[in-house]
PDB file of C-alpha atoms in Angstrom:
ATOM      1  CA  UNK T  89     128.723  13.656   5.990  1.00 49.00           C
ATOM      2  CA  UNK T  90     127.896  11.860   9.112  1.00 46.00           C
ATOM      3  CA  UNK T  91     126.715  14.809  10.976  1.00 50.00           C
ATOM      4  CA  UNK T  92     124.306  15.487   7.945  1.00 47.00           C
ATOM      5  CA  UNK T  93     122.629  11.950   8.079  1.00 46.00           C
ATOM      6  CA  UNK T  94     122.545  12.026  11.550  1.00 50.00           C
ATOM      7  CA  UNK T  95     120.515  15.601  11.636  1.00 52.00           C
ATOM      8  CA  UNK T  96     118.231  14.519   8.995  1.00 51.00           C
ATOM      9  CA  UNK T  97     117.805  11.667  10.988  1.00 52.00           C
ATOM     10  CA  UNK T  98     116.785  13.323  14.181  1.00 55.00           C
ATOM     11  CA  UNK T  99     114.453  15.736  11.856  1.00 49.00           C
ATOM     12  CA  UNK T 100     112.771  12.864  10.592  1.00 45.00           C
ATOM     13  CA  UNK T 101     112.308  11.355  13.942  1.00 45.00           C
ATOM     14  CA  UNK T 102     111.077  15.162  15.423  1.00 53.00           C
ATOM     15  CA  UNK T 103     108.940  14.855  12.752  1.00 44.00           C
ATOM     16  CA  UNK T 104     107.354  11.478  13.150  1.00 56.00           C
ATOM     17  CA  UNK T 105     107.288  12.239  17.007  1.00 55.00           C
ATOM     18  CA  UNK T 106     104.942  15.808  15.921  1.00 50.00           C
ATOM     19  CA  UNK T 107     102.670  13.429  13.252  1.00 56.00           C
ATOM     20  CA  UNK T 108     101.864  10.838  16.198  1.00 55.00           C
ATOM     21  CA  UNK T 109     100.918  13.446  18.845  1.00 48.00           C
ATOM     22  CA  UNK T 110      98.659  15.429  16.204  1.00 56.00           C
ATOM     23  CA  UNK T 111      97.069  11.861  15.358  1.00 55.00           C
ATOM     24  CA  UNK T 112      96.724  11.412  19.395  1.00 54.00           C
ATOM     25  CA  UNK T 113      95.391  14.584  20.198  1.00 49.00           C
ATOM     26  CA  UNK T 114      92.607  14.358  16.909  1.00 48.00           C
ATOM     27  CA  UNK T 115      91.782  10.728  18.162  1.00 55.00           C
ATOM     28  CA  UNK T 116      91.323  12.413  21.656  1.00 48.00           C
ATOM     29  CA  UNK T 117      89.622  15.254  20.667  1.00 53.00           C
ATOM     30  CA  UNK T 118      87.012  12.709  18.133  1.00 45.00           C
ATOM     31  CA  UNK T 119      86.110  10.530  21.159  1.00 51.00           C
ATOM     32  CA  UNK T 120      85.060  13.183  23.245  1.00 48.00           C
ATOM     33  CA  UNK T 121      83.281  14.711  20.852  1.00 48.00           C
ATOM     34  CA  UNK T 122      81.142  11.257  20.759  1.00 44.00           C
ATOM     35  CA  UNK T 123      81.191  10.877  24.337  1.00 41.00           C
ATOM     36  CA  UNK T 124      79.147  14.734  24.610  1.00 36.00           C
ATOM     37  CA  UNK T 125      76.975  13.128  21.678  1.00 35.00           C
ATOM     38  CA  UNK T 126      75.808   9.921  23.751  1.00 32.00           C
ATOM     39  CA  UNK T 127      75.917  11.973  27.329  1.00 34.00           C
ATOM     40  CA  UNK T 128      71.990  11.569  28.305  1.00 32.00           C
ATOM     41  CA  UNK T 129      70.206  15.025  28.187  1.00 34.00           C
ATOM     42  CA  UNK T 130      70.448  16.889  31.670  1.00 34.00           C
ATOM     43  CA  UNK T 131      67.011  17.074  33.496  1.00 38.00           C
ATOM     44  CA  UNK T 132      66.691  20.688  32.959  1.00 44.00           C
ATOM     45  CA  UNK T 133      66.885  20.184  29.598  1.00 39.00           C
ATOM     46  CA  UNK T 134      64.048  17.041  29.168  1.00 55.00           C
ATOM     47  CA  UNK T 135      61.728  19.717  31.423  1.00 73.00           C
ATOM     48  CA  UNK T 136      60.628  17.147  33.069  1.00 86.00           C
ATOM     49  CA  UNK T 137      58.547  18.327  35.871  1.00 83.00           C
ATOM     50  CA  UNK T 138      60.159  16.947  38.836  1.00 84.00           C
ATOM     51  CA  UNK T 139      61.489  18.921  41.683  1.00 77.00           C
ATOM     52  CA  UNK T 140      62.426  15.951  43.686  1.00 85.00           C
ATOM     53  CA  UNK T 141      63.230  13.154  41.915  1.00 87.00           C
ATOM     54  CA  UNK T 142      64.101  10.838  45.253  1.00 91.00           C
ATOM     55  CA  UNK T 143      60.450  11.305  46.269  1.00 93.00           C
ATOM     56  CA  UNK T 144      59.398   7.790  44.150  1.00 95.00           C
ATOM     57  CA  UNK T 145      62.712   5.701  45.568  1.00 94.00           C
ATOM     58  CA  UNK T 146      61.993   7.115  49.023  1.00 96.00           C
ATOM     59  CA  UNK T 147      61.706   4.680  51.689  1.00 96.00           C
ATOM     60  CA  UNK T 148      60.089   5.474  55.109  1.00 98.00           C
ATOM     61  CA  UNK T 149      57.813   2.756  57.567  1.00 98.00           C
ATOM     62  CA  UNK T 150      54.321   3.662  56.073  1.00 98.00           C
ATOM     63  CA  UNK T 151      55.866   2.869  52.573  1.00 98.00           C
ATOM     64  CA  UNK T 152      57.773  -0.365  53.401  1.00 98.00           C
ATOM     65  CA  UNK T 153      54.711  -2.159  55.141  1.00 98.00           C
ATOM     66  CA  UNK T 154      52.705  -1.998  51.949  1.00 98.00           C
ATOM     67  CA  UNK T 155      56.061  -3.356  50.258  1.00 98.00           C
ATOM     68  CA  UNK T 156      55.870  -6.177  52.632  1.00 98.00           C
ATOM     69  CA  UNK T 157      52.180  -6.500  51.883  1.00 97.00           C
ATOM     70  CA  UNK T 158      52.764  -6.098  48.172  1.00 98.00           C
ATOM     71  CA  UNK T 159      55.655  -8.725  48.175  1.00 97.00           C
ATOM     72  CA  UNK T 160      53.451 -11.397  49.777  1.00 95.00           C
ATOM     73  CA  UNK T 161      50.712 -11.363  47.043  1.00 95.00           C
ATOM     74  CA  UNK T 162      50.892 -11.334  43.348  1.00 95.00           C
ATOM     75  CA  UNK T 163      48.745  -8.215  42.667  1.00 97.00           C
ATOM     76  CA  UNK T 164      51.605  -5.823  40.854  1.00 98.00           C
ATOM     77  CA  UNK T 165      52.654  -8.517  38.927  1.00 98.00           C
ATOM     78  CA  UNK T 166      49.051  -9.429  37.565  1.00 98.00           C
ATOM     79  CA  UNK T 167      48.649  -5.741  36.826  1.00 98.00           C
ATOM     80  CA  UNK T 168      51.881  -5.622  35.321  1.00 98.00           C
ATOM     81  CA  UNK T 169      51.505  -8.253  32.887  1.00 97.00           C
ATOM     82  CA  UNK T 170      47.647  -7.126  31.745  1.00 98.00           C
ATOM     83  CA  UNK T 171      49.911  -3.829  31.052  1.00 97.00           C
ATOM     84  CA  UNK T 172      52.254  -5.557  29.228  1.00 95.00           C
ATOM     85  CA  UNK T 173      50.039  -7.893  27.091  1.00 96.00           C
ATOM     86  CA  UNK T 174      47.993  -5.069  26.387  1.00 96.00           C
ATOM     87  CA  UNK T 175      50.419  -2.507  25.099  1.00 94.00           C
ATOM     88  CA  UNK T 176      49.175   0.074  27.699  1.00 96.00           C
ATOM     89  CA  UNK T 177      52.327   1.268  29.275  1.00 95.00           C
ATOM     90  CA  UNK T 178      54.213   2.241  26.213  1.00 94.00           C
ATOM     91  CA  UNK T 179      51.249   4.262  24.984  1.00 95.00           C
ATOM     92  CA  UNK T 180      50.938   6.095  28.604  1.00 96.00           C
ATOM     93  CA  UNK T 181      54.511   6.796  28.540  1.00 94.00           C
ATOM     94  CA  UNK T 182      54.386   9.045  25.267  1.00 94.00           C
ATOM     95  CA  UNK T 183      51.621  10.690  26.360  1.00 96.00           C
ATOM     96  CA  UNK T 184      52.898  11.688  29.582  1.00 96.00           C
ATOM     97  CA  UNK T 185      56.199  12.628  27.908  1.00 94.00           C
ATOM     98  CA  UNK T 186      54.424  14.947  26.083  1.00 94.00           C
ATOM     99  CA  UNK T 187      53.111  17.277  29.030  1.00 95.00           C
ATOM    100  CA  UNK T 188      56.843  16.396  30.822  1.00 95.00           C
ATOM    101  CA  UNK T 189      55.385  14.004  33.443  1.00 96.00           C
ATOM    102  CA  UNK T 190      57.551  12.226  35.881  1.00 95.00           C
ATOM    103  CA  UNK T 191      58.078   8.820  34.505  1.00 94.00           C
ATOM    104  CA  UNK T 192      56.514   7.370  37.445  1.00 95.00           C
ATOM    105  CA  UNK T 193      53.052   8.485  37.184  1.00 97.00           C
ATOM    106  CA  UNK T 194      52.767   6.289  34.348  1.00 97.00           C
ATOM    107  CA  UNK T 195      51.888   3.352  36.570  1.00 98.00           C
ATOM    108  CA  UNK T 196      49.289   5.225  38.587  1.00 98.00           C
ATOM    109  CA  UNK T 197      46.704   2.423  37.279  1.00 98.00           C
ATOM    110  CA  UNK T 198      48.691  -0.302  39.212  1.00 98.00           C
ATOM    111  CA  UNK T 199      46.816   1.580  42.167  1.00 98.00           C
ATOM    112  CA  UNK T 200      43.901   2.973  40.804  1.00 98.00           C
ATOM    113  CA  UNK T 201      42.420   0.269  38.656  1.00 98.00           C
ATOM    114  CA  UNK T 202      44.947  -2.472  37.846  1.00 98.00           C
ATOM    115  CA  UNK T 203      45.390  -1.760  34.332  1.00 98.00           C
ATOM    116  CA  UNK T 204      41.322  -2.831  34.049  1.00 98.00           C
ATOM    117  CA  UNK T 205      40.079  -0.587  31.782  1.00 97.00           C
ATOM    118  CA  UNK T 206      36.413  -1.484  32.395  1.00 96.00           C
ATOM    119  CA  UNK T 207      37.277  -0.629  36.124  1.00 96.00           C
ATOM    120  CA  UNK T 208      34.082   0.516  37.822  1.00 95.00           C
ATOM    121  CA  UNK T 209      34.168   1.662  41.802  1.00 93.00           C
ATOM    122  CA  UNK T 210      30.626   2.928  41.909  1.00 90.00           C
ATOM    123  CA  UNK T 211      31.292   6.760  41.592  1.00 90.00           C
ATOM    124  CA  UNK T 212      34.468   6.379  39.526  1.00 96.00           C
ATOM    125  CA  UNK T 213      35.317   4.370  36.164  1.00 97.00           C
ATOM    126  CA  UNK T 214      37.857   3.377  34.296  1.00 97.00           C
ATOM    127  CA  UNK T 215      41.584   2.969  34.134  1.00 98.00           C
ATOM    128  CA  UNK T 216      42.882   6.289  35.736  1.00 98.00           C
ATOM    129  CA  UNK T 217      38.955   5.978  37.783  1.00 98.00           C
ATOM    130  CA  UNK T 218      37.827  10.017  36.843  1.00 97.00           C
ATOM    131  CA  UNK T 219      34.758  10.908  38.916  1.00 96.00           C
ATOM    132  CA  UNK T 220      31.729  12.117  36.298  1.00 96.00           C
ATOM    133  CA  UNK T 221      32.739  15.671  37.238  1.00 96.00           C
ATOM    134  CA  UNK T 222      36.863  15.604  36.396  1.00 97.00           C
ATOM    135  CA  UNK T 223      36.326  13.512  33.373  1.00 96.00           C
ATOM    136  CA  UNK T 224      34.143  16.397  31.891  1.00 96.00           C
ATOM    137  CA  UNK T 225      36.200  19.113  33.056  1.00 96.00           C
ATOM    138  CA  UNK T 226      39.046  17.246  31.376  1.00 97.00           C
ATOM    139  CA  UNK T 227      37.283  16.679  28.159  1.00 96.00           C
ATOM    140  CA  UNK T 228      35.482  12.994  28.478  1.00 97.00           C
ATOM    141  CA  UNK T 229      32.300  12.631  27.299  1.00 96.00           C
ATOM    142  CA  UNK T 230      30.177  11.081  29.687  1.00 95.00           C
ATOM    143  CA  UNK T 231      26.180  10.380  29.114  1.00 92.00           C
ATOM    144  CA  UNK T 232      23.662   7.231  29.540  1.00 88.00           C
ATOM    145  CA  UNK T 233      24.528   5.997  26.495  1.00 90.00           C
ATOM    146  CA  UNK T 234      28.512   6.690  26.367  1.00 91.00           C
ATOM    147  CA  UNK T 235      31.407   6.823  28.807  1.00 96.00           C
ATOM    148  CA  UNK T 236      34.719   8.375  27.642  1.00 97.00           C
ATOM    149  CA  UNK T 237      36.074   7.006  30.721  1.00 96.00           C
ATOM    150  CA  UNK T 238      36.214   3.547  29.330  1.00 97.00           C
ATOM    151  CA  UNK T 239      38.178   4.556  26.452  1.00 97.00           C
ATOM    152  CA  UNK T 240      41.702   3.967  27.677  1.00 97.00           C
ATOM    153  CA  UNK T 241      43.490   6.152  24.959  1.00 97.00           C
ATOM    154  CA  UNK T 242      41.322   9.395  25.388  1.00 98.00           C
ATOM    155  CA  UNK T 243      41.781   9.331  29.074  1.00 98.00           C
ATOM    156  CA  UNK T 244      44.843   8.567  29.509  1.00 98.00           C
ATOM    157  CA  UNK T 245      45.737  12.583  27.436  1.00 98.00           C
ATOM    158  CA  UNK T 246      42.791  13.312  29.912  1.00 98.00           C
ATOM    159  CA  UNK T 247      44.659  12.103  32.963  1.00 98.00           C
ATOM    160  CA  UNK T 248      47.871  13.456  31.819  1.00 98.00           C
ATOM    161  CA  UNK T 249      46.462  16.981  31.787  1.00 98.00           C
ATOM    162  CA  UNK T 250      44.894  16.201  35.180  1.00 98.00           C
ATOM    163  CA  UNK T 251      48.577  15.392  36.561  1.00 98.00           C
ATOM    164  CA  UNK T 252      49.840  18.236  34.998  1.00 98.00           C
ATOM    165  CA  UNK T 253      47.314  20.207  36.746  1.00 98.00           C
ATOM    166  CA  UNK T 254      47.950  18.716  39.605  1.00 98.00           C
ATOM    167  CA  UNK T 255      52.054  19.195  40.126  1.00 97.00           C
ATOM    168  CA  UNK T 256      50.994  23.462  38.859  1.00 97.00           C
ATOM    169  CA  UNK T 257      49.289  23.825  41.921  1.00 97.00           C
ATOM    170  CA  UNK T 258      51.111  21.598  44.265  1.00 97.00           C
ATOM    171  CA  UNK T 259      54.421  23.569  42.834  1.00 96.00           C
ATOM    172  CA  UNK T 260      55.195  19.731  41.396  1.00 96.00           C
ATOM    173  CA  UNK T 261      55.224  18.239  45.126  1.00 97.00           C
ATOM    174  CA  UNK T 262      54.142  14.712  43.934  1.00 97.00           C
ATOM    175  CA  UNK T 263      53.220  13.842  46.824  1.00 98.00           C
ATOM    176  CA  UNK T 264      50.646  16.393  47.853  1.00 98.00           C
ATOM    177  CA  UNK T 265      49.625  16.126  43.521  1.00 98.00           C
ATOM    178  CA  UNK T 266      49.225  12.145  44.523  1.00 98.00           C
ATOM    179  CA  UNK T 267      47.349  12.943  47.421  1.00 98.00           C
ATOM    180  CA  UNK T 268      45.292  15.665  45.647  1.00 98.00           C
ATOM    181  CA  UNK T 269      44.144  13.061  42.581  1.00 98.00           C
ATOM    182  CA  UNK T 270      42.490  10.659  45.230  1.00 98.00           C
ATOM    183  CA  UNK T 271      41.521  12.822  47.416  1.00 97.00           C
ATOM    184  CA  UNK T 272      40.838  16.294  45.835  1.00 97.00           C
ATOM    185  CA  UNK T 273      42.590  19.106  45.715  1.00 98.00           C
ATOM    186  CA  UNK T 274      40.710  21.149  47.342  1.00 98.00           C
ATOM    187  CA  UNK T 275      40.063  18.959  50.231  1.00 98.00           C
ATOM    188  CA  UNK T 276      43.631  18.471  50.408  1.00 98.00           C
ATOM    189  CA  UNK T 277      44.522  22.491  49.954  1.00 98.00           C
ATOM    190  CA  UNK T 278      42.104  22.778  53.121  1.00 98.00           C
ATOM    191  CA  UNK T 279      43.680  20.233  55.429  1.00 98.00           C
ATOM    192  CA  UNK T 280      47.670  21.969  54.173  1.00 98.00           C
ATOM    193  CA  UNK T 281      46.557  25.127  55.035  1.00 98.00           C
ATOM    194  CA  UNK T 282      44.521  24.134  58.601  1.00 98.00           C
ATOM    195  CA  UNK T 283      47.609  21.695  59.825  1.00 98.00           C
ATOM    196  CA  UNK T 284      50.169  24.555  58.205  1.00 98.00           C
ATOM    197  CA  UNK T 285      52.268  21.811  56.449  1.00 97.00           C
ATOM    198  CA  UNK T 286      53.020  21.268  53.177  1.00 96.00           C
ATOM    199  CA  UNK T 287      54.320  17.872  53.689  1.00 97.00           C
ATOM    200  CA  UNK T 288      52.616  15.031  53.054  1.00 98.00           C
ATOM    201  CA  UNK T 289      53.819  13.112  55.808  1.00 98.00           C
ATOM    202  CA  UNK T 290      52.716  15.347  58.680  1.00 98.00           C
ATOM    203  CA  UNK T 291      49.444  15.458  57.307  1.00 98.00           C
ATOM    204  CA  UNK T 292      46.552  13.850  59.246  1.00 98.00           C
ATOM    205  CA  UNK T 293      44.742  13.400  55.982  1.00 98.00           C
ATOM    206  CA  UNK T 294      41.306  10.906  55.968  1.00 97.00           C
ATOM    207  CA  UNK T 295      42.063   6.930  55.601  1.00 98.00           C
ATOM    208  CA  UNK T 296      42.217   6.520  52.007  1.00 97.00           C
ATOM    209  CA  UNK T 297      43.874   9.726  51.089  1.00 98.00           C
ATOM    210  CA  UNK T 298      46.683   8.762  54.293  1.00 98.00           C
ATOM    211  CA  UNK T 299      47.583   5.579  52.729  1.00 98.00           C
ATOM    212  CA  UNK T 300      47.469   6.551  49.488  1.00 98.00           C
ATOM    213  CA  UNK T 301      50.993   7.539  48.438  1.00 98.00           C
ATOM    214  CA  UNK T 302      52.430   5.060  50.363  1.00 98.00           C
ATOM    215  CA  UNK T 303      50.794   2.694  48.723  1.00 98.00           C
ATOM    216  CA  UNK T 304      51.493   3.701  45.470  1.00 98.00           C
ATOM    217  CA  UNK T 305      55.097   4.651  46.228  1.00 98.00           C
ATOM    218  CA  UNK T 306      55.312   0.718  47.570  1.00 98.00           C
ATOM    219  CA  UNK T 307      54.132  -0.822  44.410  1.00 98.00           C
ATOM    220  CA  UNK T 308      56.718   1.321  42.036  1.00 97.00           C
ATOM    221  CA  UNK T 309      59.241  -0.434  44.274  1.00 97.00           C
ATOM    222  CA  UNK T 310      57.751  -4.240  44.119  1.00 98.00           C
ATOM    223  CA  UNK T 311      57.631  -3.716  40.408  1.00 97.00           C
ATOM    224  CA  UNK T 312      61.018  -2.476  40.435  1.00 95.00           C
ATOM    225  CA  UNK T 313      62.595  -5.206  42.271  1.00 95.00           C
ATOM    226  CA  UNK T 314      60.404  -7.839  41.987  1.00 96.00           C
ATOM    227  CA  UNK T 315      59.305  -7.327  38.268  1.00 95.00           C
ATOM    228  CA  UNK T 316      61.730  -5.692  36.658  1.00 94.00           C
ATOM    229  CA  UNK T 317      61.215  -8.012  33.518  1.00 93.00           C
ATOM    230  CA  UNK T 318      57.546  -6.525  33.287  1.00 94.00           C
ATOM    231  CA  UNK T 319      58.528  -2.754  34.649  1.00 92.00           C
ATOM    232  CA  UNK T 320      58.824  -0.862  31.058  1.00 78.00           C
ATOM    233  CA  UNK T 321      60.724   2.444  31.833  1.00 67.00           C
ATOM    234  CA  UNK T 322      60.103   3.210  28.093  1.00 56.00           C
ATOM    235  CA  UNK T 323      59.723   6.233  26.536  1.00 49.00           C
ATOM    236  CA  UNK T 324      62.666   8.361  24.529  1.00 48.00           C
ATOM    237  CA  UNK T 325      65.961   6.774  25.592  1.00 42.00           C
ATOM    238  CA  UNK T 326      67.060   9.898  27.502  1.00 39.00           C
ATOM    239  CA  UNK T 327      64.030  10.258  29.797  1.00 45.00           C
ATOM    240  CA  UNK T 328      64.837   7.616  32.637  1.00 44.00           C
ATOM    241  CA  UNK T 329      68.676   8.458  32.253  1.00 40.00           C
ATOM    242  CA  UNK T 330      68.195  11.707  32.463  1.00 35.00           C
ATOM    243  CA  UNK T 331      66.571  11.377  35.708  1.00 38.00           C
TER     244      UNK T 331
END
């Protein structure tokens, strides 16, 4: 009679024992299942053209004396916050997702006009500053009486195409795509193929177009350390993670 109880006993216990390591391996199995779920999309799956993404934390002397420069004045942070109280950044960030833009390129105006939409250098206006020639190439409407390039919404999707343009025929070296949206790319495509580099930094490009990327590359890191309050990384949740 003993023996009896006792071996029902142990079978109950076996069978308790089994019951707690199915629950176990179904809890395990559930949380990893959410863990895949929240795992940020891999870059090659965003698109995102970007074939090297350290090229906009990069650090190198040419870039760190404009972030010395930059960190003495209050220049990003003024063009930050007319971003930010204008909505612009958001906006920019949606479109560029769109045509699978690095991230970055989003605060090209910090460099080009400052956020100032009404930005006029002589030959080029507006916030991304198109040149009467690009802007109608890239569908802006420019006459005496009109100027799509003061209309911040139409080219900004006019400047995003631009970029995208740009990375195509650079083979998405931002750098040379940087260099080739101030200083043209076929002037640029010209000085690559006479100096028989294709890196930016051996190029002995003219003053402007030399201290262009730099410069730019310098204020992404001001506003990243400096401003990170006013530095929206926006855009779909997955898109800086994924980076």
């Amino acid at each position: 009679m003993q023996d009896a109880h006792r071996s029902r006993r142990s079978a109950f216990v076996r069978f308790r024992t089994f019951r707690g390591v199915i629950l176990l391996v179904v809890l395990v199995l559930v949380l990893a299942g959410c863990r895949s779920r929240s795992r940020p999309t891999t870059p090659k799956a965003t698109g995102i053209h970007d074939n090297r993404p350290q090229v906009w934390t990069q650090s190198n002397a040419r870039i760190r004396k404009f972030v010395r420069v930059y960190s003495r004045n209050h220049h990003v942070r003024i063009c930050l916050e007319r971003a930010q109280d204008n909505g612009y950044v958001p906006y920019i960030h949606r479109v560029f997702y769109k045509h699978r833009l690095p991230p970055e390129l989003v605060y090209l105006p910090l460099l080009e006009s400052c956020f100032d939409t009404k930005a006029d250098s002589g030959h080029a206006r507006g916030m991304w500053q198109f040149v009467q020639g690009t802007a109608r190439e890239y569908g802006l409407r420019v006459g005496k009486s009109f100027d799509d390039r003061l209309n911040w919404r139409k080219s900004t999707h006019s400047a995003a195409r631009y970029l995208k343009w740009l990375g195509e025929r650079f083979n998405y070296n931002w750098e040379l795509a940087l260099a080739g949206y101030n200083g043209g790319p076929n002037y640029l495509a010209r000085q690559m193929k006479q100096q028989g580099t294709w890196n930016y930094w051996e190029l002995n490009l003219r003053e402007e177009t030399y201290k262009y990327v730099p410069k730019f590359l310098a204020m992404l890191e001001v506003a990243r350390q400096r401003y990170p309050d006013l530095y929206y990384e926006g855009g779909p949740r997955f898109w800086i993670a994924a980076r």
